[in-house]
Amino acid sequence: MSALVFTLLRIGFLALLWIFVLAVLMTLRRDVYGTQVKNRGVASSSSPPQQRSRRKATQAKSSSQHEQQAGPTQPTLLTVTAGPLAGTTLPLGSAQIIVGRSPDSALVLDDTYSSARHARFYQSDGAWWVEDLDSTNGTYVGGQRISTPRQIAPGIPVVIGRTTMELR
């Protein structure tokens, strides 16, 4: 092999190596610093926040009394029970719910321990399932890390980083 071909191969290999290193650094930067989470704002309502929270508490009490009388029903809410977003609720419908740091997630977590698209909640055959979306730090259901989709029942804690949530 001539010296020119050998030199060109060395330069090409060095360029590919630097491209790989830069790609790794960009991925690490995006994962460590994440995206900027912007507040979505408070829903407009004529009543002050204290009255809204009292109304929600009253509705929750009456609905829990109704559930006790009627027996177990399908969950209707995904509720954050602990963490920075404690008290946040999302209505459960037929669409999946993506949880993570990405602004296009249904539940945006401002948590360095969560990935951009960390987990998804979805309904299949009348039951709710949670799936870890290859996150770095994992998703825990009932204290156990999951690697495959897991069926969840109301009241079972799902932990993502510093955030704990459950179906209600």
PDB file of C-alpha atoms in Angstrom:
ATOM      1  CA  MET A   1       0.000   0.000   0.000  1.00  0.00           C
ATOM      2  CA  SER A   2       1.288   3.427  -0.821  1.00  0.00           C
ATOM      3  CA  ALA A   3       1.991   5.996   1.859  1.00  0.00           C
ATOM      4  CA  LEU A   4      -0.706   8.307   0.463  1.00  0.00           C
ATOM      5  CA  VAL A   5      -3.489   5.702   0.812  1.00  0.00           C
ATOM      6  CA  PHE A   6      -2.322   4.799   4.308  1.00  0.00           C
ATOM      7  CA  THR A   7      -2.304   8.478   5.357  1.00  0.00           C
ATOM      8  CA  LEU A   8      -5.809   9.031   3.917  1.00  0.00           C
ATOM      9  CA  LEU A   9      -7.117   5.985   5.814  1.00  0.00           C
ATOM     10  CA  ARG A  10      -5.599   7.291   9.051  1.00  0.00           C
ATOM     11  CA  ILE A  11      -7.173  10.736   8.544  1.00  0.00           C
ATOM     12  CA  GLY A  12     -10.561   9.172   7.691  1.00  0.00           C
ATOM     13  CA  PHE A  13     -10.435   6.964  10.779  1.00  0.00           C
ATOM     14  CA  LEU A  14      -9.516   9.964  12.944  1.00  0.00           C
ATOM     15  CA  ALA A  15     -12.439  11.977  11.506  1.00  0.00           C
ATOM     16  CA  LEU A  16     -14.887   9.133  12.226  1.00  0.00           C
ATOM     17  CA  LEU A  17     -13.530   8.832  15.753  1.00  0.00           C
ATOM     18  CA  TRP A  18     -14.096  12.559  16.391  1.00  0.00           C
ATOM     19  CA  ILE A  19     -17.628  12.390  14.970  1.00  0.00           C
ATOM     20  CA  PHE A  20     -18.378   9.543  17.372  1.00  0.00           C
ATOM     21  CA  VAL A  21     -16.922  11.459  20.348  1.00  0.00           C
ATOM     22  CA  LEU A  22     -18.969  14.576  19.493  1.00  0.00           C
ATOM     23  CA  ALA A  23     -22.163  12.504  19.147  1.00  0.00           C
ATOM     24  CA  VAL A  24     -21.560  10.959  22.583  1.00  0.00           C
ATOM     25  CA  LEU A  25     -20.932  14.385  24.141  1.00  0.00           C
ATOM     26  CA  MET A  26     -24.106  15.840  22.596  1.00  0.00           C
ATOM     27  CA  THR A  27     -26.151  12.908  23.888  1.00  0.00           C
ATOM     28  CA  LEU A  28     -24.695  13.268  27.385  1.00  0.00           C
ATOM     29  CA  ARG A  29     -25.335  17.010  27.380  1.00  0.00           C
ATOM     30  CA  ARG A  30     -28.964  16.543  26.308  1.00  0.00           C
ATOM     31  CA  ASP A  31     -29.491  13.833  28.935  1.00  0.00           C
ATOM     32  CA  VAL A  32     -27.813  15.730  31.795  1.00  0.00           C
ATOM     33  CA  TYR A  33     -29.211  19.201  31.147  1.00  0.00           C
ATOM     34  CA  GLY A  34     -32.429  18.112  29.442  1.00  0.00           C
ATOM     35  CA  THR A  35     -34.840  20.470  27.839  1.00  0.00           C
ATOM     36  CA  GLN A  36     -36.152  23.639  29.380  1.00  0.00           C
ATOM     37  CA  VAL A  37     -39.499  22.971  31.021  1.00  0.00           C
ATOM     38  CA  LYS A  38     -41.894  25.854  30.546  1.00  0.00           C
ATOM     39  CA  ASN A  39     -44.897  26.402  32.760  1.00  0.00           C
ATOM     40  CA  ARG A  40     -48.098  25.664  30.921  1.00  0.00           C
ATOM     41  CA  GLY A  41     -49.942  28.222  33.019  1.00  0.00           C
ATOM     42  CA  VAL A  42     -52.872  27.861  35.348  1.00  0.00           C
ATOM     43  CA  ALA A  43     -56.278  27.086  33.910  1.00  0.00           C
ATOM     44  CA  SER A  44     -58.441  30.166  33.882  1.00  0.00           C
ATOM     45  CA  SER A  45     -61.215  30.027  36.405  1.00  0.00           C
ATOM     46  CA  SER A  46     -63.271  32.605  38.205  1.00  0.00           C
ATOM     47  CA  SER A  47     -62.656  31.091  41.643  1.00  0.00           C
ATOM     48  CA  PRO A  48     -59.418  31.570  43.582  1.00  0.00           C
ATOM     49  CA  PRO A  49     -57.022  28.593  43.975  1.00  0.00           C
ATOM     50  CA  GLN A  50     -58.081  27.915  47.590  1.00  0.00           C
ATOM     51  CA  GLN A  51     -61.720  27.560  46.588  1.00  0.00           C
ATOM     52  CA  ARG A  52     -60.784  25.297  43.676  1.00  0.00           C
ATOM     53  CA  SER A  53     -58.721  23.038  45.959  1.00  0.00           C
ATOM     54  CA  ARG A  54     -61.566  22.874  48.507  1.00  0.00           C
ATOM     55  CA  ARG A  55     -63.993  22.008  45.735  1.00  0.00           C
ATOM     56  CA  LYS A  56     -61.658  19.263  44.473  1.00  0.00           C
ATOM     57  CA  ALA A  57     -61.291  17.856  47.991  1.00  0.00           C
ATOM     58  CA  THR A  58     -65.067  17.799  48.436  1.00  0.00           C
ATOM     59  CA  GLN A  59     -65.518  16.110  45.066  1.00  0.00           C
ATOM     60  CA  ALA A  60     -62.806  13.559  45.899  1.00  0.00           C
ATOM     61  CA  LYS A  61     -64.491  12.705  49.215  1.00  0.00           C
ATOM     62  CA  SER A  62     -67.886  12.257  47.594  1.00  0.00           C
ATOM     63  CA  SER A  63     -66.449  10.182  44.749  1.00  0.00           C
ATOM     64  CA  SER A  64     -64.513   7.933  47.164  1.00  0.00           C
ATOM     65  CA  GLN A  65     -67.691   7.386  49.204  1.00  0.00           C
ATOM     66  CA  HIS A  66     -69.533   6.533  46.004  1.00  0.00           C
ATOM     67  CA  GLU A  67     -66.787   4.075  44.963  1.00  0.00           C
ATOM     68  CA  GLN A  68     -66.981   2.322  48.322  1.00  0.00           C
ATOM     69  CA  GLN A  69     -70.713   1.854  47.861  1.00  0.00           C
ATOM     70  CA  ALA A  70     -70.557   0.808  44.209  1.00  0.00           C
ATOM     71  CA  GLY A  71     -67.473  -1.442  44.483  1.00  0.00           C
ATOM     72  CA  PRO A  72     -64.246  -1.291  42.482  1.00  0.00           C
ATOM     73  CA  THR A  73     -64.364   0.642  39.215  1.00  0.00           C
ATOM     74  CA  GLN A  74     -61.976   1.493  36.429  1.00  0.00           C
ATOM     75  CA  PRO A  75     -59.433   4.204  37.305  1.00  0.00           C
ATOM     76  CA  THR A  76     -60.165   7.620  35.842  1.00  0.00           C
ATOM     77  CA  LEU A  77     -57.137   9.663  36.969  1.00  0.00           C
ATOM     78  CA  LEU A  78     -53.356   9.445  37.028  1.00  0.00           C
ATOM     79  CA  THR A  79     -52.435  11.295  40.224  1.00  0.00           C
ATOM     80  CA  VAL A  80     -48.975  12.454  41.320  1.00  0.00           C
ATOM     81  CA  THR A  81     -48.805  11.608  45.029  1.00  0.00           C
ATOM     82  CA  ALA A  82     -45.230  12.643  45.882  1.00  0.00           C
ATOM     83  CA  GLY A  83     -42.517  14.793  44.375  1.00  0.00           C
ATOM     84  CA  PRO A  84     -42.332  18.287  42.911  1.00  0.00           C
ATOM     85  CA  LEU A  85     -45.676  17.917  41.100  1.00  0.00           C
ATOM     86  CA  ALA A  86     -47.616  16.375  44.012  1.00  0.00           C
ATOM     87  CA  GLY A  87     -51.344  16.882  43.588  1.00  0.00           C
ATOM     88  CA  THR A  88     -51.246  16.996  39.792  1.00  0.00           C
ATOM     89  CA  THR A  89     -53.878  14.836  38.126  1.00  0.00           C
ATOM     90  CA  LEU A  90     -54.341  13.754  34.527  1.00  0.00           C
ATOM     91  CA  PRO A  91     -57.614  12.296  33.298  1.00  0.00           C
ATOM     92  CA  LEU A  92     -57.311   8.801  31.867  1.00  0.00           C
ATOM     93  CA  GLY A  93     -58.910   8.297  28.488  1.00  0.00           C
ATOM     94  CA  SER A  94     -58.233   5.951  25.634  1.00  0.00           C
ATOM     95  CA  ALA A  95     -55.002   7.715  24.599  1.00  0.00           C
ATOM     96  CA  GLN A  96     -51.621   6.805  26.015  1.00  0.00           C
ATOM     97  CA  ILE A  97     -49.893   9.085  28.520  1.00  0.00           C
ATOM     98  CA  ILE A  98     -46.178   9.758  28.049  1.00  0.00           C
ATOM     99  CA  VAL A  99     -44.258  10.844  31.159  1.00  0.00           C
ATOM    100  CA  GLY A 100     -40.823  12.473  30.967  1.00  0.00           C
ATOM    101  CA  ARG A 101     -38.833  15.694  30.683  1.00  0.00           C
ATOM    102  CA  SER A 102     -39.725  16.354  27.055  1.00  0.00           C
ATOM    103  CA  PRO A 103     -42.119  19.288  26.519  1.00  0.00           C
ATOM    104  CA  ASP A 104     -44.322  17.097  24.314  1.00  0.00           C
ATOM    105  CA  SER A 105     -44.963  14.661  27.197  1.00  0.00           C
ATOM    106  CA  ALA A 106     -48.439  14.621  28.733  1.00  0.00           C
ATOM    107  CA  LEU A 107     -46.846  14.876  32.195  1.00  0.00           C
ATOM    108  CA  VAL A 108     -43.648  16.964  32.056  1.00  0.00           C
ATOM    109  CA  LEU A 109     -41.274  16.157  34.921  1.00  0.00           C
ATOM    110  CA  ASP A 110     -38.667  18.697  36.022  1.00  0.00           C
ATOM    111  CA  ASP A 111     -36.456  15.959  37.416  1.00  0.00           C
ATOM    112  CA  THR A 112     -32.846  15.179  36.515  1.00  0.00           C
ATOM    113  CA  TYR A 113     -33.471  11.491  37.277  1.00  0.00           C
ATOM    114  CA  SER A 114     -36.065  11.134  34.519  1.00  0.00           C
ATOM    115  CA  SER A 115     -35.418  10.758  30.814  1.00  0.00           C
ATOM    116  CA  ALA A 116     -36.958  12.864  28.050  1.00  0.00           C
ATOM    117  CA  ARG A 117     -39.448  10.083  27.255  1.00  0.00           C
ATOM    118  CA  HIS A 118     -39.296   8.012  30.419  1.00  0.00           C
ATOM    119  CA  ALA A 119     -42.443   5.879  30.577  1.00  0.00           C
ATOM    120  CA  ARG A 120     -45.858   5.483  29.052  1.00  0.00           C
ATOM    121  CA  PHE A 121     -49.205   4.529  30.521  1.00  0.00           C
ATOM    122  CA  TYR A 122     -51.672   2.893  28.163  1.00  0.00           C
ATOM    123  CA  GLN A 123     -54.876   0.893  28.250  1.00  0.00           C
ATOM    124  CA  SER A 124     -55.115  -2.568  26.728  1.00  0.00           C
ATOM    125  CA  ASP A 125     -57.944  -5.093  27.098  1.00  0.00           C
ATOM    126  CA  GLY A 126     -59.643  -2.971  29.752  1.00  0.00           C
ATOM    127  CA  ALA A 127     -56.544  -2.825  31.997  1.00  0.00           C
ATOM    128  CA  TRP A 128     -53.932  -0.104  32.458  1.00  0.00           C
ATOM    129  CA  TRP A 129     -50.276  -0.853  31.770  1.00  0.00           C
ATOM    130  CA  VAL A 130     -47.040   1.053  32.357  1.00  0.00           C
ATOM    131  CA  GLU A 131     -43.992   0.610  30.138  1.00  0.00           C
ATOM    132  CA  ASP A 132     -40.475   1.904  30.715  1.00  0.00           C
ATOM    133  CA  LEU A 133     -39.231   3.538  27.498  1.00  0.00           C
ATOM    134  CA  ASP A 134     -35.577   2.484  27.888  1.00  0.00           C
ATOM    135  CA  SER A 135     -34.946   5.150  30.509  1.00  0.00           C
ATOM    136  CA  THR A 136     -31.576   5.547  32.182  1.00  0.00           C
ATOM    137  CA  ASN A 137     -32.721   5.307  35.808  1.00  0.00           C
ATOM    138  CA  GLY A 138     -35.693   2.988  35.370  1.00  0.00           C
ATOM    139  CA  THR A 139     -39.349   2.923  36.336  1.00  0.00           C
ATOM    140  CA  TYR A 140     -40.422   1.253  39.578  1.00  0.00           C
ATOM    141  CA  VAL A 141     -43.846  -0.321  40.116  1.00  0.00           C
ATOM    142  CA  GLY A 142     -44.616  -1.345  43.673  1.00  0.00           C
ATOM    143  CA  GLY A 143     -40.926  -0.958  44.570  1.00  0.00           C
ATOM    144  CA  GLN A 144     -39.638  -3.218  41.755  1.00  0.00           C
ATOM    145  CA  ARG A 145     -37.831  -1.981  38.654  1.00  0.00           C
ATOM    146  CA  ILE A 146     -39.626  -3.017  35.485  1.00  0.00           C
ATOM    147  CA  SER A 147     -38.091  -3.976  32.153  1.00  0.00           C
ATOM    148  CA  THR A 148     -41.261  -5.127  30.380  1.00  0.00           C
ATOM    149  CA  PRO A 149     -44.754  -3.605  30.310  1.00  0.00           C
ATOM    150  CA  ARG A 150     -46.496  -4.210  33.641  1.00  0.00           C
ATOM    151  CA  GLN A 151     -50.213  -4.164  34.373  1.00  0.00           C
ATOM    152  CA  ILE A 152     -51.061  -1.789  37.204  1.00  0.00           C
ATOM    153  CA  ALA A 153     -54.074  -1.498  39.439  1.00  0.00           C
ATOM    154  CA  PRO A 154     -55.392   1.588  41.232  1.00  0.00           C
ATOM    155  CA  GLY A 155     -53.349   2.487  44.310  1.00  0.00           C
ATOM    156  CA  ILE A 156     -50.094   0.802  43.178  1.00  0.00           C
ATOM    157  CA  PRO A 157     -47.266   3.385  43.328  1.00  0.00           C
ATOM    158  CA  VAL A 158     -45.265   4.040  40.150  1.00  0.00           C
ATOM    159  CA  VAL A 159     -41.964   5.838  40.842  1.00  0.00           C
ATOM    160  CA  ILE A 160     -40.059   7.809  38.205  1.00  0.00           C
ATOM    161  CA  GLY A 161     -37.083   9.633  39.686  1.00  0.00           C
ATOM    162  CA  ARG A 162     -38.359  11.726  42.611  1.00  0.00           C
ATOM    163  CA  THR A 163     -41.969  11.541  41.414  1.00  0.00           C
ATOM    164  CA  THR A 164     -44.483   8.977  42.665  1.00  0.00           C
ATOM    165  CA  MET A 165     -47.819   8.528  40.927  1.00  0.00           C
ATOM    166  CA  GLU A 166     -50.728   6.108  40.969  1.00  0.00           C
ATOM    167  CA  LEU A 167     -53.989   5.379  39.226  1.00  0.00           C
ATOM    168  CA  ARG A 168     -57.173   6.418  41.016  1.00  0.00           C
TER     169      ARG A 168
END
